[in-house]
Coordinates of C-alpha atoms and ligand atoms in Angstrom, one line a residue:
X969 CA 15.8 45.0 94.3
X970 CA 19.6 45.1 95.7
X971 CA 19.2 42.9 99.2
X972 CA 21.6 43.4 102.3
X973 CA 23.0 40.6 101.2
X974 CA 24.1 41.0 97.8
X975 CA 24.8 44.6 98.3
X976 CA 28.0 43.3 100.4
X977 CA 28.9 40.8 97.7
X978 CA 29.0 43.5 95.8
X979 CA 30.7 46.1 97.5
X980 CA 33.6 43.5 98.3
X981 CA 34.4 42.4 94.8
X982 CA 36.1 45.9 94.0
X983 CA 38.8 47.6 95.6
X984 CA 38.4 51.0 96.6
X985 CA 40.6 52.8 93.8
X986 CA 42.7 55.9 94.6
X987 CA 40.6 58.4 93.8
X988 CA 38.2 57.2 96.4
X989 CA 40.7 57.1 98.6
X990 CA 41.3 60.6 98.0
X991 CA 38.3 61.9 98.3
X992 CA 37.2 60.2 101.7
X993 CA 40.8 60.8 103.4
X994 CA 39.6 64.6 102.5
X995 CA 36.5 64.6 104.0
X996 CA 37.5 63.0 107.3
X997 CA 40.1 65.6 107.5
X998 CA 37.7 68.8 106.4
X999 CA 35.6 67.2 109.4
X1000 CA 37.6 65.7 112.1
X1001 CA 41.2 67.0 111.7
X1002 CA 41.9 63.2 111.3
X1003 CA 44.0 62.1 108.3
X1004 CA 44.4 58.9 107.0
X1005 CA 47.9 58.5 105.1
X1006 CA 48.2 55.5 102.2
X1007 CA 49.5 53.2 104.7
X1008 CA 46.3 53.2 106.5
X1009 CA 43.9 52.4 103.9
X1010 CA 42.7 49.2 104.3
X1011 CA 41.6 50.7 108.0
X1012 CA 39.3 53.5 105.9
X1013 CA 38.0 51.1 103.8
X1014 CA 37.3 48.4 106.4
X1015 CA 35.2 50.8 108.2
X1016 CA 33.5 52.4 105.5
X1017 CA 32.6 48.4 104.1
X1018 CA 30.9 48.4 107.2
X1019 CA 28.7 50.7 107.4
X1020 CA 28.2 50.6 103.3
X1021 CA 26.7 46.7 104.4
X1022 CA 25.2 48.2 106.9
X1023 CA 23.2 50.6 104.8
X1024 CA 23.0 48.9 102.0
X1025 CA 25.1 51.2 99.8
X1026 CA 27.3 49.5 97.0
X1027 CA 29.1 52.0 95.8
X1028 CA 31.3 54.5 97.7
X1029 CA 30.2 57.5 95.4
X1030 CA 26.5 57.1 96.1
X1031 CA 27.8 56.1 99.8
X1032 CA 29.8 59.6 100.2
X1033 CA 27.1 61.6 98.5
X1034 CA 24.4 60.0 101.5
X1035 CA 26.8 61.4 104.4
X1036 CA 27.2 64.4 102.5
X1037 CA 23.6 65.6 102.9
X1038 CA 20.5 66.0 105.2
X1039 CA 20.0 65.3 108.8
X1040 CA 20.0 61.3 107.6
X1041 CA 23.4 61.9 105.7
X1042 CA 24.9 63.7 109.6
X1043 CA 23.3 61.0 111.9
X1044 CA 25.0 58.4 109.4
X1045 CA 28.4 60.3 109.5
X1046 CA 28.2 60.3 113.4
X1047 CA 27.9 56.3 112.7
X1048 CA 31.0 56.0 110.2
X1049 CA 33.2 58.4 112.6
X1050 CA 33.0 55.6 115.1
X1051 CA 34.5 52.9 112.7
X1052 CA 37.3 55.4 111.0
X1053 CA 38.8 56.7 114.4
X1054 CA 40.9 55.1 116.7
X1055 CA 39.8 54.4 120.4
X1056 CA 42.1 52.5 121.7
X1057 CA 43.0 53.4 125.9
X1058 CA 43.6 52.8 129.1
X1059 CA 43.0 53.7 132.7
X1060 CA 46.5 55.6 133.6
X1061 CA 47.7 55.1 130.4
X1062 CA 50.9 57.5 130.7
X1063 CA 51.6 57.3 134.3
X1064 CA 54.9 59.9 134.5
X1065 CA 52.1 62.2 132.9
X1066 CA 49.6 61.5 136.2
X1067 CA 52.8 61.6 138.1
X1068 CA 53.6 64.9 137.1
X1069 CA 50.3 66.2 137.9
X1070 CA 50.5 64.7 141.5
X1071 CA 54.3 65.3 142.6
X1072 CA 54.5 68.6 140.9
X1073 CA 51.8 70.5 139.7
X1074 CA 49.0 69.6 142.6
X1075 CA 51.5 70.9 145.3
X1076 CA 51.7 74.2 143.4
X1077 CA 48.2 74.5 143.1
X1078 CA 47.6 73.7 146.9
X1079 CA 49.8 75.9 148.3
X1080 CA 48.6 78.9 146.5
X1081 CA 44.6 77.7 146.6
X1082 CA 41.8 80.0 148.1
X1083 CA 40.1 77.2 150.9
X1084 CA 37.2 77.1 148.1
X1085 CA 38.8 76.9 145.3
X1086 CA 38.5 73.7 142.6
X1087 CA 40.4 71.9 140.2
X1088 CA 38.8 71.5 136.8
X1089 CA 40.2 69.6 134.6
X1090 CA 39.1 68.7 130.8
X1091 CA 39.6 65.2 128.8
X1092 CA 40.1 65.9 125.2
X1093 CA 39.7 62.7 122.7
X1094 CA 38.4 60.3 125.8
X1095 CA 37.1 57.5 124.0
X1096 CA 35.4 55.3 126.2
X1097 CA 36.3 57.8 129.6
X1098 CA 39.0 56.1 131.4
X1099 CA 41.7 58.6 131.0
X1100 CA 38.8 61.3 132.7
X1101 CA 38.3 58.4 135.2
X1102 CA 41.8 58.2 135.9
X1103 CA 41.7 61.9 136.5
X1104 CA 39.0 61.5 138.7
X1105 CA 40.3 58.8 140.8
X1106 CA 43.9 60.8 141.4
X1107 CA 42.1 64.0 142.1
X1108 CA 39.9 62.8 144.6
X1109 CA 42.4 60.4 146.8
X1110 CA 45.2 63.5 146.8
X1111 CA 42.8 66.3 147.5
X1112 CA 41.5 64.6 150.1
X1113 CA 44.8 64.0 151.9
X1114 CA 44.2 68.4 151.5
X1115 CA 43.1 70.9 154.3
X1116 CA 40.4 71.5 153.9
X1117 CA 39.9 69.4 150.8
X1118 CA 39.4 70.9 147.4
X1119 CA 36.4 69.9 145.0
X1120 CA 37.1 68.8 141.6
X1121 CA 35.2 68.2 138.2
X1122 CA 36.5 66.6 135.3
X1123 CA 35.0 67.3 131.5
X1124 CA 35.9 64.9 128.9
X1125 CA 35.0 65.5 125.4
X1126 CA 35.0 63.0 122.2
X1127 CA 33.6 63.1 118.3
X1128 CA 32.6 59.3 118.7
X1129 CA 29.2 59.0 120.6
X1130 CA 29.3 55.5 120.9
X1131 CA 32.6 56.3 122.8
X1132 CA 31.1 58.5 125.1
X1133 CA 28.0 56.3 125.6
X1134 CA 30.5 53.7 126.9
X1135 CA 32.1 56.2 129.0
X1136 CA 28.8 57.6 130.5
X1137 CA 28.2 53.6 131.9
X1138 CA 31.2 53.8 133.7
X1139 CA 31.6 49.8 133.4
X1140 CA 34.5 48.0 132.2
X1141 CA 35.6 44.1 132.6
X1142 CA 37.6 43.1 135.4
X1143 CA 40.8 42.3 133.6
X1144 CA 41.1 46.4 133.2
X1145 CA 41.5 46.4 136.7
X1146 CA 45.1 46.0 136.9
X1147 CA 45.8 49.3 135.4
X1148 CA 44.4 50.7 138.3
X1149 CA 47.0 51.7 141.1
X1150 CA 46.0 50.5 144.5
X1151 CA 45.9 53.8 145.9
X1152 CA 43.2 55.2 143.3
X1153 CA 40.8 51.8 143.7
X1154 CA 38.6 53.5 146.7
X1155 CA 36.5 55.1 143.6
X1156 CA 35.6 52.2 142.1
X1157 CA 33.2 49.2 142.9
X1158 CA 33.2 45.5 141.6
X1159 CA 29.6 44.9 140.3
X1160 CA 28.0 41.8 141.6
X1161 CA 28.8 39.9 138.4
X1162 CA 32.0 39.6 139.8
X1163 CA 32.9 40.4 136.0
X1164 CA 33.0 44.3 135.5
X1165 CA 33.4 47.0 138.2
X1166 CA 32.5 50.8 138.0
X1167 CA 33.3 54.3 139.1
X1168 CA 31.3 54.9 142.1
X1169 CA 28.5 57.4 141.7
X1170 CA 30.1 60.2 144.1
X1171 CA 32.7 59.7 141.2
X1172 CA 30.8 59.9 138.2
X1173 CA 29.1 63.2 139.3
X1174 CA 32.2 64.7 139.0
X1175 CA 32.7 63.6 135.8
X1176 CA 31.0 65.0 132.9
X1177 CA 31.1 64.0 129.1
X1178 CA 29.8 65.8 125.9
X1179 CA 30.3 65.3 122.1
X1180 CA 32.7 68.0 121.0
X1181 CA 34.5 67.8 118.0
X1182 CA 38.5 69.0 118.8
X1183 CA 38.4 71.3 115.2
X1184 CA 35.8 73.1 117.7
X1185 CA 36.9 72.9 120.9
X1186 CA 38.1 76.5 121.6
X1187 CA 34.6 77.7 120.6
X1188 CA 32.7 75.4 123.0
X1189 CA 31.4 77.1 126.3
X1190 CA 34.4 75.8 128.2
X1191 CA 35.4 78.0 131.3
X1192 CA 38.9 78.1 132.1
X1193 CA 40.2 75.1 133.1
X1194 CA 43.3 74.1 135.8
X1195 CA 44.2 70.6 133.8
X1196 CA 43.8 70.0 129.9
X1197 CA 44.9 66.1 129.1
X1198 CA 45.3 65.8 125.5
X1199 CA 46.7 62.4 124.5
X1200 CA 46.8 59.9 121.8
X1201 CA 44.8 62.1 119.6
X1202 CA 46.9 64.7 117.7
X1203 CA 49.0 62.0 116.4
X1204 CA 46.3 61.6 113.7
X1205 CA 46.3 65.2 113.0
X1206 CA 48.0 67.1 110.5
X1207 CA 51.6 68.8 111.9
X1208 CA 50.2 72.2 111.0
X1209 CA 46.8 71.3 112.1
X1210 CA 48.0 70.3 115.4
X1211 CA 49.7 73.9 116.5
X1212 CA 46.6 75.4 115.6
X1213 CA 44.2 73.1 117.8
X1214 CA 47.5 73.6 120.7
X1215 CA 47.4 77.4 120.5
X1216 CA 43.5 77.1 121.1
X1217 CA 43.8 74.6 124.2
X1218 CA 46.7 77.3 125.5
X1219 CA 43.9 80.0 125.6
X1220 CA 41.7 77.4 127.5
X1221 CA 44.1 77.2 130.7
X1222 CA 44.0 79.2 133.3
X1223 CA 47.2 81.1 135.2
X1224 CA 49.5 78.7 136.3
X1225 CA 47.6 75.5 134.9
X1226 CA 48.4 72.7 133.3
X1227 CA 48.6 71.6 129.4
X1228 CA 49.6 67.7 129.2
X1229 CA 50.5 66.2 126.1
X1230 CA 51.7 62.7 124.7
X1231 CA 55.2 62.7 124.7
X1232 CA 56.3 63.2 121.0
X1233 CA 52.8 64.9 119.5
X1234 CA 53.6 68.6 119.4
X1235 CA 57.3 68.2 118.0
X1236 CA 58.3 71.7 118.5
X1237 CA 55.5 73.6 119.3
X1238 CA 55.7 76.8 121.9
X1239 CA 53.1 79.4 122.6
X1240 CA 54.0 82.7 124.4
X1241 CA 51.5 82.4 127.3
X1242 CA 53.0 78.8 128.2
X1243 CA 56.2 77.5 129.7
X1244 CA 57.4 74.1 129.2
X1245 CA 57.4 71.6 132.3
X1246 CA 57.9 68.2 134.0
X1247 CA 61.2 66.0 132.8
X1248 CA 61.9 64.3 130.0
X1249 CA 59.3 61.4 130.1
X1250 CA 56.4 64.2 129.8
X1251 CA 55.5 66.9 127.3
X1252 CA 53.3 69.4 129.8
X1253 CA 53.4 72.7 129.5
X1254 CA 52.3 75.5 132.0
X1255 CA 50.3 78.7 131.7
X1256 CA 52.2 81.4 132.5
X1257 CA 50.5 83.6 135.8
Ligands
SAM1126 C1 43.3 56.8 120.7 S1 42.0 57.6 121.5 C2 42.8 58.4 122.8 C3 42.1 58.2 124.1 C4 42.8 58.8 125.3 N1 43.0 60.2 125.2 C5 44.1 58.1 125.6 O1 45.2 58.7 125.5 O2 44.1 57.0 126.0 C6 41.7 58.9 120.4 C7 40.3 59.5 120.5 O3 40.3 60.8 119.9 C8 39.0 61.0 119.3 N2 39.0 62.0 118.3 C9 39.5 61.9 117.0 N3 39.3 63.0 116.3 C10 38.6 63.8 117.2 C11 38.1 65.2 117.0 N4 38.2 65.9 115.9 N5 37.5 65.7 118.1 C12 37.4 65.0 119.2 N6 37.8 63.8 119.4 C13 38.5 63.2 118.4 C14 38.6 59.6 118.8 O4 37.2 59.5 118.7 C15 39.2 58.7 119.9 O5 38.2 58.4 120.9

């Protein structure tokens, strides 16, 4: 009988060779658009050690054929998808991007807005939720300053579940705090641990998450939304890959809404429908009404 124990002495003693490489690079990409260049090998392999110990799996064949097939083999891959992507962010994270939104695109909105009209904006690749909390906060202070003051709703999607389980808390440690600007730290509470705070709860109902996987995302039941946020996520894409996921997140705005980008991820993309906006420290783009 191979114990947990030996199974990891065993999966450690041998390199994963290039073939292996190969062929789990591949299936990443088939499934989350995510590539993994040489460079970044010791990442893949790190996380697929993991959850091989985890598992008990020795070999990456037999490993690879297990999240290959059967509900077990896609409740596993959800697992490994966690360790092999990148969830690194921050609350504000680009702020000329938030700026942008509130000096020049909110002011647009306003002054052509019905009195019950909404913002809805959508998250894409949140990780753990604070860029669709940072929404949140910025949407709620300004459109309140608004007469009569707009509603709002953020959706935030993400492949990782464990992600989006962290995101659904709302919690994070008080040294995240900082990154919050004083103006937008009305939505938030410290919890009586004096060590994490929250989003409050009239924030978080405004705020919904759900596991979509980007390769998907202009097939999901998604109405048409004022402010897409796509950051830090495309850079692990593909170049060709990435105009194709664009051009579906340009037929997901509405008239005269909002596309926001990392600056640098869609070297020279365009789309007919969509006008390029905002100065040089953004990449935004605007549906055309
Ligand atoms: C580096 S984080 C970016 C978080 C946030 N957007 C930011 O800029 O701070 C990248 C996120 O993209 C997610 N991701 C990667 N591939 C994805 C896919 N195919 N569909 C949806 N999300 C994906 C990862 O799970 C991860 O949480």
């Amino acid at each position: 009988m191979v114990t947990l124990e030996t199974a990891s002495s065993k999966i450690g003693s041998r390199p994963m060779d290039d073939a292996e490489f190969e062929r789990w690079a591949r299936l990443l990409e088939t499934r989350t658009g995510v590539i993994v260049p040489p460079e970044r090998k010791p990442f893949l392999e790190t996380g697929l050690r993991r959850r091989m110990r985890a598992t008990g799996h020795t070999q990456f064949d037999s490993y690879y054929d297990s999240v290959s097939t059967g509900t077990g083999g896609a409740l596993e891959w959800a697992s490994l998808v966690d360790h092999l992507t990148v969830h690194e962010t921050h609350f504000f994270r680009h702020p000329p991007s938030f700026e942008l939104i509130r000096e020049q695109w909110l002011p647009q909105w306003l002054a052509k807005a019905a009195p019950d009209d909404s913002v809805h904006a959508l998250s894409v690749g949140c990780s753990t939720g604070e860029e669709a909390y940072s929404l949140a906060l910025m949407l709620d202070a300004e459109l309140a300053k608004s007469s009569p003051v707009h509603r709002f709703g953020v959706t935030a999607t993400d492949v990782s579940q464990s992600a989006l389980g962290v995101a659904r808390t709302a919690e994070y440690p008080m040294r995240r705090f900082a990154e919050l600007p004083a103006s937008y730290r009305a939505g938030i509470e410290v919890l009586s641990d004096g060590e994490n705070f929250r989003i409050t709860e009239r924030l978080r109902k405004r705020v919904g998450f759900a596991c979509v996987n980007l390769l998907h995302a202009s097939r999901a039941p998604l109405r048409k939304l004022d402010i897409i946020f796509c950051q830090n996520v495309l850079i692990y894409f593909a170049r060709e890959r990435r105009r194709e996921l664009l051009d579906g997140l340009a037929g997901l705005v509405q008239p005269g809404g909002l596309l926001v980008l990392g600056p640098g991820e869609a070297p020279g993309w365009s789309h007919p429908l969509m006008r390029k906006t905002g100065g040089p420290q953004t990449l935004a783009f605007v549906r055309n009404t």
